[in-house]
Amino acid sequence: MTETKTEFKLKNPPEDGISRVTFGPHSSQFLLVSSWDKKVRLYDIVANTNRCTYSHAQPVLDCVFQDPIHVWSGGLDQILKCYDINAGTEIAVGSHDSAIKCVCHSNEYNIICSGSWDSTVKIWDSRVKDCTGSYAQADKVYTMSLAGEKLVVGTAGRHVWIWDIRMMTVAPQKRESSLKYQTRCISCFPNRSGYVLSSIEGRVAVEYLDTSPEAHKKKYAFKCHRIKENGVENIYPVNAISFHKKYNTFATGGSDGFVNIWDGYNKKRLCQFHRYPTSIASLSFAADGSVLAIASSYMYEDEEIPRDLPEDAIYIRYVSDQETKPK
Protein backbone atom coordinates (compact mmCIF):
# COMPACT_ATOMS: atom_id res chain seq x y z
CA MET A 1 0.00 0.00 0.00
CA THR A 2 1.56 3.32 -1.04
CA GLU A 3 2.36 5.89 1.61
CA THR A 4 1.11 9.43 1.05
CA LYS A 5 1.49 12.80 2.75
CA THR A 6 -1.69 12.10 4.68
CA GLU A 7 -0.96 8.52 5.72
CA PHE A 8 1.99 6.34 6.72
CA LYS A 9 2.75 3.10 8.57
CA LEU A 10 4.49 2.93 11.94
CA LYS A 11 7.85 1.16 11.93
CA ASN A 12 8.41 -1.87 14.20
CA PRO A 13 4.74 -2.80 14.67
CA PRO A 14 3.60 -5.49 17.15
CA GLU A 15 4.39 -9.10 16.17
CA ASP A 16 0.89 -10.45 16.81
CA GLY A 17 -2.70 -9.22 16.86
CA ILE A 18 -3.18 -5.59 17.92
CA SER A 19 -5.80 -5.24 20.66
CA ARG A 20 -5.77 -1.46 21.24
CA VAL A 21 -4.31 1.77 19.89
CA THR A 22 -4.90 4.88 22.01
CA PHE A 23 -3.50 8.42 22.03
CA GLY A 24 -2.49 10.29 25.16
CA PRO A 25 -5.04 12.59 26.82
CA HIS A 26 -3.63 15.81 25.30
CA SER A 27 -1.32 14.42 22.67
CA SER A 28 -1.27 13.86 18.95
CA GLN A 29 2.32 12.60 19.19
CA PHE A 30 2.34 9.62 21.56
CA LEU A 31 0.38 6.45 20.82
CA LEU A 32 0.03 3.51 23.22
CA VAL A 33 -0.47 0.05 21.69
CA SER A 34 -1.29 -3.31 23.32
CA SER A 35 -0.92 -6.63 21.55
CA TRP A 36 -1.34 -10.38 21.64
CA ASP A 37 2.48 -10.59 21.54
CA LYS A 38 2.29 -9.87 25.33
CA LYS A 39 3.71 -6.36 24.98
CA VAL A 40 2.62 -2.75 25.42
CA ARG A 41 4.49 -0.25 23.24
CA LEU A 42 4.66 3.52 23.25
CA TYR A 43 5.24 5.09 19.83
CA ASP A 44 6.30 8.62 18.97
CA ILE A 45 4.40 9.01 15.70
CA VAL A 46 6.18 12.24 14.75
CA ALA A 47 9.62 10.59 14.87
CA ASN A 48 8.08 7.22 13.84
CA THR A 49 9.93 5.39 16.63
CA ASN A 50 9.03 2.89 19.34
CA ARG A 51 9.91 4.88 22.45
CA CYS A 52 9.52 2.13 25.05
CA THR A 53 8.06 -1.33 25.57
CA TYR A 54 7.02 -3.38 28.60
CA SER A 55 5.60 -6.88 28.92
CA HIS A 56 2.88 -9.00 30.49
CA ALA A 57 3.08 -12.78 30.98
CA GLN A 58 0.18 -13.30 28.54
CA PRO A 59 -1.45 -11.40 25.63
CA VAL A 60 -2.49 -7.82 26.50
CA LEU A 61 -6.12 -6.94 25.69
CA ASP A 62 -6.28 -3.24 26.59
CA CYS A 63 -4.20 -0.23 27.62
CA VAL A 64 -4.85 3.38 28.57
CA PHE A 65 -2.99 6.59 29.48
CA GLN A 66 -3.54 8.01 32.98
CA ASP A 67 -1.37 11.04 32.12
CA PRO A 68 1.61 11.59 29.77
CA ILE A 69 3.90 9.60 32.10
CA HIS A 70 1.74 6.77 33.52
CA VAL A 71 -0.04 4.07 31.51
CA TRP A 72 -2.15 1.07 32.58
CA SER A 73 -2.79 -2.27 30.94
CA GLY A 74 -4.46 -5.64 31.44
CA GLY A 75 -5.00 -8.92 29.62
CA LEU A 76 -5.02 -12.69 29.79
CA ASP A 77 -2.58 -12.84 32.74
CA GLN A 78 -5.40 -11.24 34.84
CA ILE A 79 -2.94 -8.62 36.20
CA LEU A 80 -3.58 -4.87 36.08
CA LYS A 81 -0.26 -3.09 35.57
CA CYS A 82 0.79 0.55 35.83
CA TYR A 83 3.96 1.59 34.00
CA ASP A 84 6.01 4.77 34.52
CA ILE A 85 7.36 5.77 31.09
CA ASN A 86 10.06 8.13 32.41
CA ALA A 87 11.38 5.81 35.12
CA GLY A 88 10.90 2.62 33.07
CA THR A 89 9.32 0.92 36.10
CA GLU A 90 6.12 -1.10 36.42
CA ILE A 91 3.80 -2.00 39.30
CA ALA A 92 1.38 -4.94 39.37
CA VAL A 93 -1.45 -2.99 40.98
CA GLY A 94 -3.99 -5.80 41.36
CA SER A 95 -5.82 -8.58 39.59
CA HIS A 96 -9.11 -10.15 38.47
CA ASP A 97 -10.18 -13.80 38.55
CA SER A 98 -10.17 -13.99 34.75
CA ALA A 99 -8.79 -12.01 31.81
CA ILE A 100 -8.95 -8.20 31.99
CA LYS A 101 -10.73 -7.19 28.78
CA CYS A 102 -11.05 -3.41 29.24
CA VAL A 103 -9.23 -0.64 31.05
CA CYS A 104 -10.37 3.00 31.07
CA HIS A 105 -9.39 6.14 32.96
CA SER A 106 -11.28 9.13 34.41
CA ASN A 107 -9.15 12.22 34.88
CA GLU A 108 -12.02 14.01 36.64
CA TYR A 109 -12.38 11.37 39.34
CA ASN A 110 -8.78 10.04 39.40
CA ILE A 111 -9.84 6.48 38.83
CA ILE A 112 -9.02 3.53 36.60
CA CYS A 113 -11.84 1.10 35.75
CA SER A 114 -10.99 -2.48 34.78
CA GLY A 115 -13.59 -4.81 33.25
CA SER A 116 -13.06 -8.56 33.21
CA TRP A 117 -14.33 -11.85 31.85
CA ASP A 118 -14.90 -12.69 35.56
CA SER A 119 -18.07 -10.55 35.19
CA THR A 120 -16.87 -7.74 37.46
CA VAL A 121 -15.73 -4.15 37.12
CA LYS A 122 -13.12 -2.97 39.61
CA ILE A 123 -12.45 0.67 40.43
CA TRP A 124 -8.89 1.74 41.32
CA ASP A 125 -7.65 5.03 42.78
CA SER A 126 -5.01 6.06 40.24
CA ARG A 127 -3.16 8.23 42.78
CA VAL A 128 -2.53 5.59 45.49
CA LYS A 129 -2.87 2.56 43.16
CA ASP A 130 -5.50 0.94 45.35
CA CYS A 131 -8.76 -0.93 44.61
CA THR A 132 -11.76 0.96 45.99
CA GLY A 133 -14.41 -1.61 45.01
CA SER A 134 -15.46 -4.58 42.89
CA TYR A 135 -18.90 -4.57 41.26
CA ALA A 136 -20.75 -7.54 39.76
CA GLN A 137 -21.88 -7.13 36.13
CA ALA A 138 -24.54 -8.96 34.10
CA ASP A 139 -21.98 -11.24 32.39
CA LYS A 140 -18.44 -11.22 30.95
CA VAL A 141 -17.34 -7.64 30.28
CA TYR A 142 -16.60 -7.05 26.57
CA THR A 143 -16.40 -3.26 26.31
CA MET A 144 -16.61 -0.12 28.49
CA SER A 145 -16.66 3.63 28.00
CA LEU A 146 -16.78 6.66 30.31
CA ALA A 147 -18.84 9.84 29.83
CA GLY A 148 -18.13 12.10 32.81
CA GLU A 149 -19.54 10.30 35.84
CA LYS A 150 -21.31 7.66 33.72
CA LEU A 151 -19.64 4.32 33.06
CA VAL A 152 -21.30 2.35 30.25
CA VAL A 153 -20.52 -1.39 30.40
CA GLY A 154 -21.34 -3.80 27.56
CA THR A 155 -21.29 -7.51 28.41
CA ALA A 156 -22.03 -10.91 26.93
CA GLY A 157 -25.77 -11.54 26.59
CA ARG A 158 -26.25 -8.07 25.03
CA HIS A 159 -26.58 -6.34 28.41
CA VAL A 160 -25.69 -2.65 28.72
CA TRP A 161 -25.42 -1.36 32.28
CA ILE A 162 -24.93 2.35 32.99
CA TRP A 163 -23.24 3.10 36.33
CA ASP A 164 -22.54 6.35 38.18
CA ILE A 165 -18.88 6.09 39.20
CA ARG A 166 -19.49 8.48 42.14
CA MET A 167 -22.06 6.06 43.59
CA MET A 168 -21.17 2.54 42.48
CA THR A 169 -23.20 1.08 45.36
CA VAL A 170 -26.36 2.38 43.67
CA ALA A 171 -27.87 -0.10 41.18
CA PRO A 172 -27.02 0.75 37.56
CA GLN A 173 -29.50 1.66 34.85
CA LYS A 174 -30.01 -1.68 33.09
CA ARG A 175 -30.57 -1.75 29.34
CA GLU A 176 -30.40 -4.30 26.60
CA SER A 177 -28.54 -3.66 23.35
CA SER A 178 -30.94 -2.55 20.63
CA LEU A 179 -28.92 -4.75 18.24
CA LYS A 180 -29.81 -8.44 17.90
CA TYR A 181 -26.26 -9.79 17.94
CA GLN A 182 -23.25 -9.78 20.27
CA THR A 183 -21.91 -6.38 21.34
CA ARG A 184 -18.39 -5.67 20.07
CA CYS A 185 -17.67 -2.06 21.08
CA ILE A 186 -19.21 0.85 23.02
CA SER A 187 -17.93 4.44 22.93
CA CYS A 188 -19.47 7.50 24.61
CA PHE A 189 -20.05 10.84 22.88
CA PRO A 190 -17.45 13.39 24.10
CA ASN A 191 -20.33 15.76 24.94
CA ARG A 192 -21.68 12.98 27.23
CA SER A 193 -25.14 12.87 25.66
CA GLY A 194 -25.06 9.18 24.83
CA TYR A 195 -23.07 6.35 23.33
CA VAL A 196 -22.51 4.42 20.13
CA LEU A 197 -22.65 0.61 20.22
CA SER A 198 -21.53 -1.79 17.51
CA SER A 199 -22.19 -5.49 16.97
CA ILE A 200 -20.64 -8.47 15.22
CA GLU A 201 -23.34 -8.23 12.55
CA GLY A 202 -22.42 -5.08 10.58
CA ARG A 203 -24.61 -2.72 12.56
CA VAL A 204 -24.22 0.34 14.79
CA ALA A 205 -26.69 1.86 17.28
CA VAL A 206 -26.79 5.45 18.55
CA GLU A 207 -28.30 5.68 22.05
CA TYR A 208 -28.89 8.53 24.52
CA LEU A 209 -28.27 8.51 28.29
CA ASP A 210 -31.33 10.69 28.99
CA THR A 211 -34.18 8.31 29.94
CA SER A 212 -37.03 10.63 28.88
CA PRO A 213 -39.46 9.44 26.15
CA GLU A 214 -38.24 12.32 23.89
CA ALA A 215 -34.64 11.11 24.10
CA HIS A 216 -35.78 7.51 23.60
CA LYS A 217 -37.40 8.54 20.31
CA LYS A 218 -34.07 9.90 19.02
CA LYS A 219 -32.20 6.59 19.24
CA TYR A 220 -31.63 4.69 16.01
CA ALA A 221 -29.47 2.00 14.40
CA PHE A 222 -27.98 1.54 10.95
CA LYS A 223 -26.26 -1.10 8.82
CA CYS A 224 -22.61 -0.67 7.83
CA HIS A 225 -19.44 -2.64 7.03
CA ARG A 226 -21.29 -4.84 4.56
CA ILE A 227 -19.97 -5.59 1.08
CA LYS A 228 -21.68 -7.18 -1.90
CA GLU A 229 -19.17 -9.63 -3.36
CA ASN A 230 -20.14 -11.89 -6.28
CA GLY A 231 -23.82 -11.16 -5.71
CA VAL A 232 -23.65 -12.11 -2.02
CA GLU A 233 -23.82 -9.58 0.81
CA ASN A 234 -21.01 -10.29 3.26
CA ILE A 235 -21.65 -8.88 6.72
CA TYR A 236 -18.67 -8.00 8.92
CA PRO A 237 -18.19 -7.29 12.64
CA VAL A 238 -17.75 -3.62 13.61
CA ASN A 239 -14.77 -3.87 15.95
CA ALA A 240 -13.80 -0.30 16.71
CA ILE A 241 -15.35 3.11 17.37
CA SER A 242 -13.46 6.33 18.08
CA PHE A 243 -14.86 9.84 18.55
CA HIS A 244 -13.55 13.14 17.27
CA LYS A 245 -13.50 15.10 20.57
CA LYS A 246 -14.24 18.48 18.96
CA TYR A 247 -16.96 17.59 16.46
CA ASN A 248 -18.65 14.59 18.19
CA THR A 249 -18.39 12.70 14.88
CA PHE A 250 -17.04 9.16 15.04
CA ALA A 251 -15.04 6.64 13.06
CA THR A 252 -15.94 2.95 12.84
CA GLY A 253 -13.64 0.14 11.77
CA GLY A 254 -14.78 -3.28 10.59
CA SER A 255 -13.50 -6.71 9.67
CA ASP A 256 -14.13 -5.67 6.04
CA GLY A 257 -10.93 -3.57 6.30
CA PHE A 258 -12.79 -0.27 5.92
CA VAL A 259 -12.88 2.84 8.10
CA ASN A 260 -15.97 5.07 7.88
CA ILE A 261 -16.55 8.46 9.53
CA TRP A 262 -20.10 9.30 10.63
CA ASP A 263 -22.08 12.31 11.78
CA GLY A 264 -24.33 10.64 14.37
CA TYR A 265 -26.61 13.63 14.92
CA ASN A 266 -27.42 14.15 11.26
CA LYS A 267 -27.37 10.41 10.46
CA LYS A 268 -24.85 10.83 7.66
CA ARG A 269 -21.67 9.12 6.54
CA LEU A 270 -19.04 11.82 6.01
CA CYS A 271 -16.44 9.66 4.25
CA GLN A 272 -14.92 6.24 3.75
CA PHE A 273 -11.17 5.62 3.51
CA HIS A 274 -9.56 3.12 1.15
CA ARG A 275 -9.65 -0.56 2.11
CA TYR A 276 -6.89 -1.65 4.50
CA PRO A 277 -5.14 -5.05 4.14
CA THR A 278 -7.20 -6.79 6.84
CA SER A 279 -9.62 -6.27 9.75
CA ILE A 280 -9.64 -2.96 11.59
CA ALA A 281 -9.03 -4.04 15.20
CA SER A 282 -8.81 -0.63 16.90
CA LEU A 283 -9.06 3.11 16.11
CA SER A 284 -8.04 6.23 18.01
CA PHE A 285 -8.47 9.91 17.21
CA ALA A 286 -5.83 12.15 18.79
CA ALA A 287 -7.20 14.65 21.33
CA ASP A 288 -7.11 17.53 18.81
CA GLY A 289 -8.77 15.40 16.11
CA SER A 290 -5.95 15.98 13.60
CA VAL A 291 -4.81 12.36 13.44
CA LEU A 292 -6.49 8.94 13.38
CA ALA A 293 -4.49 5.83 14.35
CA ILE A 294 -5.74 2.72 12.53
CA ALA A 295 -4.80 -0.83 13.59
CA SER A 296 -5.05 -3.25 10.66
CA SER A 297 -4.78 -6.66 12.27
CA TYR A 298 -6.36 -10.00 11.36
CA MET A 299 -8.83 -11.11 14.06
CA TYR A 300 -9.32 -14.78 13.10
CA GLU A 301 -12.93 -14.28 11.99
CA ASP A 302 -12.78 -16.95 9.28
CA GLU A 303 -13.40 -20.64 9.89
CA GLU A 304 -10.46 -21.37 7.63
CA ILE A 305 -7.46 -19.22 8.43
CA PRO A 306 -5.97 -17.70 5.25
CA ARG A 307 -2.52 -19.00 4.32
CA ASP A 308 -0.94 -15.63 3.77
CA LEU A 309 -1.93 -13.55 6.76
CA PRO A 310 -1.42 -9.81 6.20
CA GLU A 311 1.09 -8.32 8.64
CA ASP A 312 -0.17 -6.49 11.72
CA ALA A 313 0.18 -2.79 10.96
CA ILE A 314 -0.63 0.61 12.44
CA TYR A 315 -1.48 3.35 9.96
CA ILE A 316 -1.29 6.99 10.99
CA ARG A 317 -3.68 9.13 8.98
CA TYR A 318 -3.82 12.91 9.11
CA VAL A 319 -7.48 13.83 8.70
CA SER A 320 -9.08 17.02 7.43
CA ASP A 321 -12.18 18.94 8.52
CA GLN A 322 -13.75 17.86 5.26
CA GLU A 323 -13.57 14.23 6.49
CA THR A 324 -14.51 14.81 10.14
CA LYS A 325 -16.67 17.97 10.48
CA PRO A 326 -20.48 17.79 10.24
CA LYS A 327 -21.63 19.26 6.93
Coordinates of C-alpha atoms in Angstrom, one line a residue:
M1 CA 0.0 0.0 0.0
T2 CA 1.6 3.3 -1.0
E3 CA 2.4 5.9 1.6
T4 CA 1.1 9.4 1.1
K5 CA 1.5 12.8 2.7
T6 CA -1.7 12.1 4.7
E7 CA -1.0 8.5 5.7
F8 CA 2.0 6.3 6.7
K9 CA 2.8 3.1 8.6
L10 CA 4.5 2.9 11.9
K11 CA 7.8 1.2 11.9
N12 CA 8.4 -1.9 14.2
P13 CA 4.7 -2.8 14.7
P14 CA 3.6 -5.5 17.1
E15 CA 4.4 -9.1 16.2
D16 CA 0.9 -10.5 16.8
G17 CA -2.7 -9.2 16.9
I18 CA -3.2 -5.6 17.9
S19 CA -5.8 -5.2 20.7
R20 CA -5.8 -1.5 21.2
V21 CA -4.3 1.8 19.9
T22 CA -4.9 4.9 22.0
F23 CA -3.5 8.4 22.0
G24 CA -2.5 10.3 25.2
P25 CA -5.0 12.6 26.8
H26 CA -3.6 15.8 25.3
S27 CA -1.3 14.4 22.7
S28 CA -1.3 13.9 19.0
Q29 CA 2.3 12.6 19.2
F30 CA 2.3 9.6 21.6
L31 CA 0.4 6.5 20.8
L32 CA 0.0 3.5 23.2
V33 CA -0.5 0.0 21.7
S34 CA -1.3 -3.3 23.3
S35 CA -0.9 -6.6 21.5
W36 CA -1.3 -10.4 21.6
D37 CA 2.5 -10.6 21.5
K38 CA 2.3 -9.9 25.3
K39 CA 3.7 -6.4 25.0
V40 CA 2.6 -2.8 25.4
R41 CA 4.5 -0.2 23.2
L42 CA 4.7 3.5 23.2
Y43 CA 5.2 5.1 19.8
D44 CA 6.3 8.6 19.0
I45 CA 4.4 9.0 15.7
V46 CA 6.2 12.2 14.7
A47 CA 9.6 10.6 14.9
N48 CA 8.1 7.2 13.8
T49 CA 9.9 5.4 16.6
N50 CA 9.0 2.9 19.3
R51 CA 9.9 4.9 22.4
C52 CA 9.5 2.1 25.0
T53 CA 8.1 -1.3 25.6
Y54 CA 7.0 -3.4 28.6
S55 CA 5.6 -6.9 28.9
H56 CA 2.9 -9.0 30.5
A57 CA 3.1 -12.8 31.0
Q58 CA 0.2 -13.3 28.5
P59 CA -1.4 -11.4 25.6
V60 CA -2.5 -7.8 26.5
L61 CA -6.1 -6.9 25.7
D62 CA -6.3 -3.2 26.6
C63 CA -4.2 -0.2 27.6
V64 CA -4.8 3.4 28.6
F65 CA -3.0 6.6 29.5
Q66 CA -3.5 8.0 33.0
D67 CA -1.4 11.0 32.1
P68 CA 1.6 11.6 29.8
I69 CA 3.9 9.6 32.1
H70 CA 1.7 6.8 33.5
V71 CA 0.0 4.1 31.5
W72 CA -2.2 1.1 32.6
S73 CA -2.8 -2.3 30.9
G74 CA -4.5 -5.6 31.4
G75 CA -5.0 -8.9 29.6
L76 CA -5.0 -12.7 29.8
D77 CA -2.6 -12.8 32.7
Q78 CA -5.4 -11.2 34.8
I79 CA -2.9 -8.6 36.2
L80 CA -3.6 -4.9 36.1
K81 CA -0.3 -3.1 35.6
C82 CA 0.8 0.6 35.8
Y83 CA 4.0 1.6 34.0
D84 CA 6.0 4.8 34.5
I85 CA 7.4 5.8 31.1
N86 CA 10.1 8.1 32.4
A87 CA 11.4 5.8 35.1
G88 CA 10.9 2.6 33.1
T89 CA 9.3 0.9 36.1
E90 CA 6.1 -1.1 36.4
I91 CA 3.8 -2.0 39.3
A92 CA 1.4 -4.9 39.4
V93 CA -1.5 -3.0 41.0
G94 CA -4.0 -5.8 41.4
S95 CA -5.8 -8.6 39.6
H96 CA -9.1 -10.1 38.5
D97 CA -10.2 -13.8 38.5
S98 CA -10.2 -14.0 34.7
A99 CA -8.8 -12.0 31.8
I100 CA -9.0 -8.2 32.0
K101 CA -10.7 -7.2 28.8
C102 CA -11.0 -3.4 29.2
V103 CA -9.2 -0.6 31.1
C104 CA -10.4 3.0 31.1
H105 CA -9.4 6.1 33.0
S106 CA -11.3 9.1 34.4
N107 CA -9.1 12.2 34.9
E108 CA -12.0 14.0 36.6
Y109 CA -12.4 11.4 39.3
N110 CA -8.8 10.0 39.4
I111 CA -9.8 6.5 38.8
I112 CA -9.0 3.5 36.6
C113 CA -11.8 1.1 35.8
S114 CA -11.0 -2.5 34.8
G115 CA -13.6 -4.8 33.3
S116 CA -13.1 -8.6 33.2
W117 CA -14.3 -11.9 31.8
D118 CA -14.9 -12.7 35.6
S119 CA -18.1 -10.5 35.2
T120 CA -16.9 -7.7 37.5
V121 CA -15.7 -4.1 37.1
K122 CA -13.1 -3.0 39.6
I123 CA -12.4 0.7 40.4
W124 CA -8.9 1.7 41.3
D125 CA -7.6 5.0 42.8
S126 CA -5.0 6.1 40.2
R127 CA -3.2 8.2 42.8
V128 CA -2.5 5.6 45.5
K129 CA -2.9 2.6 43.2
D130 CA -5.5 0.9 45.3
C131 CA -8.8 -0.9 44.6
T132 CA -11.8 1.0 46.0
G133 CA -14.4 -1.6 45.0
S134 CA -15.5 -4.6 42.9
Y135 CA -18.9 -4.6 41.3
A136 CA -20.7 -7.5 39.8
Q137 CA -21.9 -7.1 36.1
A138 CA -24.5 -9.0 34.1
D139 CA -22.0 -11.2 32.4
K140 CA -18.4 -11.2 30.9
V141 CA -17.3 -7.6 30.3
Y142 CA -16.6 -7.1 26.6
T143 CA -16.4 -3.3 26.3
M144 CA -16.6 -0.1 28.5
S145 CA -16.7 3.6 28.0
L146 CA -16.8 6.7 30.3
A147 CA -18.8 9.8 29.8
G148 CA -18.1 12.1 32.8
E149 CA -19.5 10.3 35.8
K150 CA -21.3 7.7 33.7
L151 CA -19.6 4.3 33.1
V152 CA -21.3 2.3 30.2
V153 CA -20.5 -1.4 30.4
G154 CA -21.3 -3.8 27.6
T155 CA -21.3 -7.5 28.4
A156 CA -22.0 -10.9 26.9
G157 CA -25.8 -11.5 26.6
R158 CA -26.3 -8.1 25.0
H159 CA -26.6 -6.3 28.4
V160 CA -25.7 -2.6 28.7
W161 CA -25.4 -1.4 32.3
I162 CA -24.9 2.4 33.0
W163 CA -23.2 3.1 36.3
D164 CA -22.5 6.4 38.2
I165 CA -18.9 6.1 39.2
R166 CA -19.5 8.5 42.1
M167 CA -22.1 6.1 43.6
M168 CA -21.2 2.5 42.5
T169 CA -23.2 1.1 45.4
V170 CA -26.4 2.4 43.7
A171 CA -27.9 -0.1 41.2
P172 CA -27.0 0.8 37.6
Q173 CA -29.5 1.7 34.9
K174 CA -30.0 -1.7 33.1
R175 CA -30.6 -1.8 29.3
E176 CA -30.4 -4.3 26.6
S177 CA -28.5 -3.7 23.4
S178 CA -30.9 -2.5 20.6
L179 CA -28.9 -4.7 18.2
K180 CA -29.8 -8.4 17.9
Y181 CA -26.3 -9.8 17.9
Q182 CA -23.3 -9.8 20.3
T183 CA -21.9 -6.4 21.3
R184 CA -18.4 -5.7 20.1
C185 CA -17.7 -2.1 21.1
I186 CA -19.2 0.9 23.0
S187 CA -17.9 4.4 22.9
C188 CA -19.5 7.5 24.6
F189 CA -20.1 10.8 22.9
P190 CA -17.4 13.4 24.1
N191 CA -20.3 15.8 24.9
R192 CA -21.7 13.0 27.2
S193 CA -25.1 12.9 25.7
G194 CA -25.1 9.2 24.8
Y195 CA -23.1 6.4 23.3
V196 CA -22.5 4.4 20.1
L197 CA -22.6 0.6 20.2
S198 CA -21.5 -1.8 17.5
S199 CA -22.2 -5.5 17.0
I200 CA -20.6 -8.5 15.2
E201 CA -23.3 -8.2 12.6
G202 CA -22.4 -5.1 10.6
R203 CA -24.6 -2.7 12.6
V204 CA -24.2 0.3 14.8
A205 CA -26.7 1.9 17.3
V206 CA -26.8 5.5 18.6
E207 CA -28.3 5.7 22.1
Y208 CA -28.9 8.5 24.5
L209 CA -28.3 8.5 28.3
D210 CA -31.3 10.7 29.0
T211 CA -34.2 8.3 29.9
S212 CA -37.0 10.6 28.9
P213 CA -39.5 9.4 26.1
E214 CA -38.2 12.3 23.9
A215 CA -34.6 11.1 24.1
H216 CA -35.8 7.5 23.6
K217 CA -37.4 8.5 20.3
K218 CA -34.1 9.9 19.0
K219 CA -32.2 6.6 19.2
Y220 CA -31.6 4.7 16.0
A221 CA -29.5 2.0 14.4
F222 CA -28.0 1.5 10.9
K223 CA -26.3 -1.1 8.8
C224 CA -22.6 -0.7 7.8
H225 CA -19.4 -2.6 7.0
R226 CA -21.3 -4.8 4.6
I227 CA -20.0 -5.6 1.1
K228 CA -21.7 -7.2 -1.9
E229 CA -19.2 -9.6 -3.4
N230 CA -20.1 -11.9 -6.3
G231 CA -23.8 -11.2 -5.7
V232 CA -23.6 -12.1 -2.0
E233 CA -23.8 -9.6 0.8
N234 CA -21.0 -10.3 3.3
I235 CA -21.7 -8.9 6.7
Y236 CA -18.7 -8.0 8.9
P237 CA -18.2 -7.3 12.6
V238 CA -17.8 -3.6 13.6
N239 CA -14.8 -3.9 16.0
A240 CA -13.8 -0.3 16.7
I241 CA -15.3 3.1 17.4
S242 CA -13.5 6.3 18.1
F243 CA -14.9 9.8 18.6
H244 CA -13.5 13.1 17.3
K245 CA -13.5 15.1 20.6
K246 CA -14.2 18.5 19.0
Y247 CA -17.0 17.6 16.5
N248 CA -18.6 14.6 18.2
T249 CA -18.4 12.7 14.9
F250 CA -17.0 9.2 15.0
A251 CA -15.0 6.6 13.1
T252 CA -15.9 2.9 12.8
G253 CA -13.6 0.1 11.8
G254 CA -14.8 -3.3 10.6
S255 CA -13.5 -6.7 9.7
D256 CA -14.1 -5.7 6.0
G257 CA -10.9 -3.6 6.3
F258 CA -12.8 -0.3 5.9
V259 CA -12.9 2.8 8.1
N260 CA -16.0 5.1 7.9
I261 CA -16.6 8.5 9.5
W262 CA -20.1 9.3 10.6
D263 CA -22.1 12.3 11.8
G264 CA -24.3 10.6 14.4
Y265 CA -26.6 13.6 14.9
N266 CA -27.4 14.1 11.3
K267 CA -27.4 10.4 10.5
K268 CA -24.8 10.8 7.7
R269 CA -21.7 9.1 6.5
L270 CA -19.0 11.8 6.0
C271 CA -16.4 9.7 4.3
Q272 CA -14.9 6.2 3.7
F273 CA -11.2 5.6 3.5
H274 CA -9.6 3.1 1.1
R275 CA -9.6 -0.6 2.1
Y276 CA -6.9 -1.6 4.5
P277 CA -5.1 -5.0 4.1
T278 CA -7.2 -6.8 6.8
S279 CA -9.6 -6.3 9.8
I280 CA -9.6 -3.0 11.6
A281 CA -9.0 -4.0 15.2
S282 CA -8.8 -0.6 16.9
L283 CA -9.1 3.1 16.1
S284 CA -8.0 6.2 18.0
F285 CA -8.5 9.9 17.2
A286 CA -5.8 12.1 18.8
A287 CA -7.2 14.7 21.3
D288 CA -7.1 17.5 18.8
G289 CA -8.8 15.4 16.1
S290 CA -6.0 16.0 13.6
V291 CA -4.8 12.4 13.4
L292 CA -6.5 8.9 13.4
A293 CA -4.5 5.8 14.3
I294 CA -5.7 2.7 12.5
A295 CA -4.8 -0.8 13.6
S296 CA -5.1 -3.2 10.7
S297 CA -4.8 -6.7 12.3
Y298 CA -6.4 -10.0 11.4
M299 CA -8.8 -11.1 14.1
Y300 CA -9.3 -14.8 13.1
E301 CA -12.9 -14.3 12.0
D302 CA -12.8 -16.9 9.3
E303 CA -13.4 -20.6 9.9
E304 CA -10.5 -21.4 7.6
I305 CA -7.5 -19.2 8.4
P306 CA -6.0 -17.7 5.2
R307 CA -2.5 -19.0 4.3
D308 CA -0.9 -15.6 3.8
L309 CA -1.9 -13.5 6.8
P310 CA -1.4 -9.8 6.2
E311 CA 1.1 -8.3 8.6
D312 CA -0.2 -6.5 11.7
A313 CA 0.2 -2.8 11.0
I314 CA -0.6 0.6 12.4
Y315 CA -1.5 3.4 10.0
I316 CA -1.3 7.0 11.0
R317 CA -3.7 9.1 9.0
Y318 CA -3.8 12.9 9.1
V319 CA -7.5 13.8 8.7
S320 CA -9.1 17.0 7.4
D321 CA -12.2 18.9 8.5
Q322 CA -13.7 17.9 5.3
E323 CA -13.6 14.2 6.5
T324 CA -14.5 14.8 10.1
K325 CA -16.7 18.0 10.5
P326 CA -20.5 17.8 10.2
K327 CA -21.6 19.3 6.9

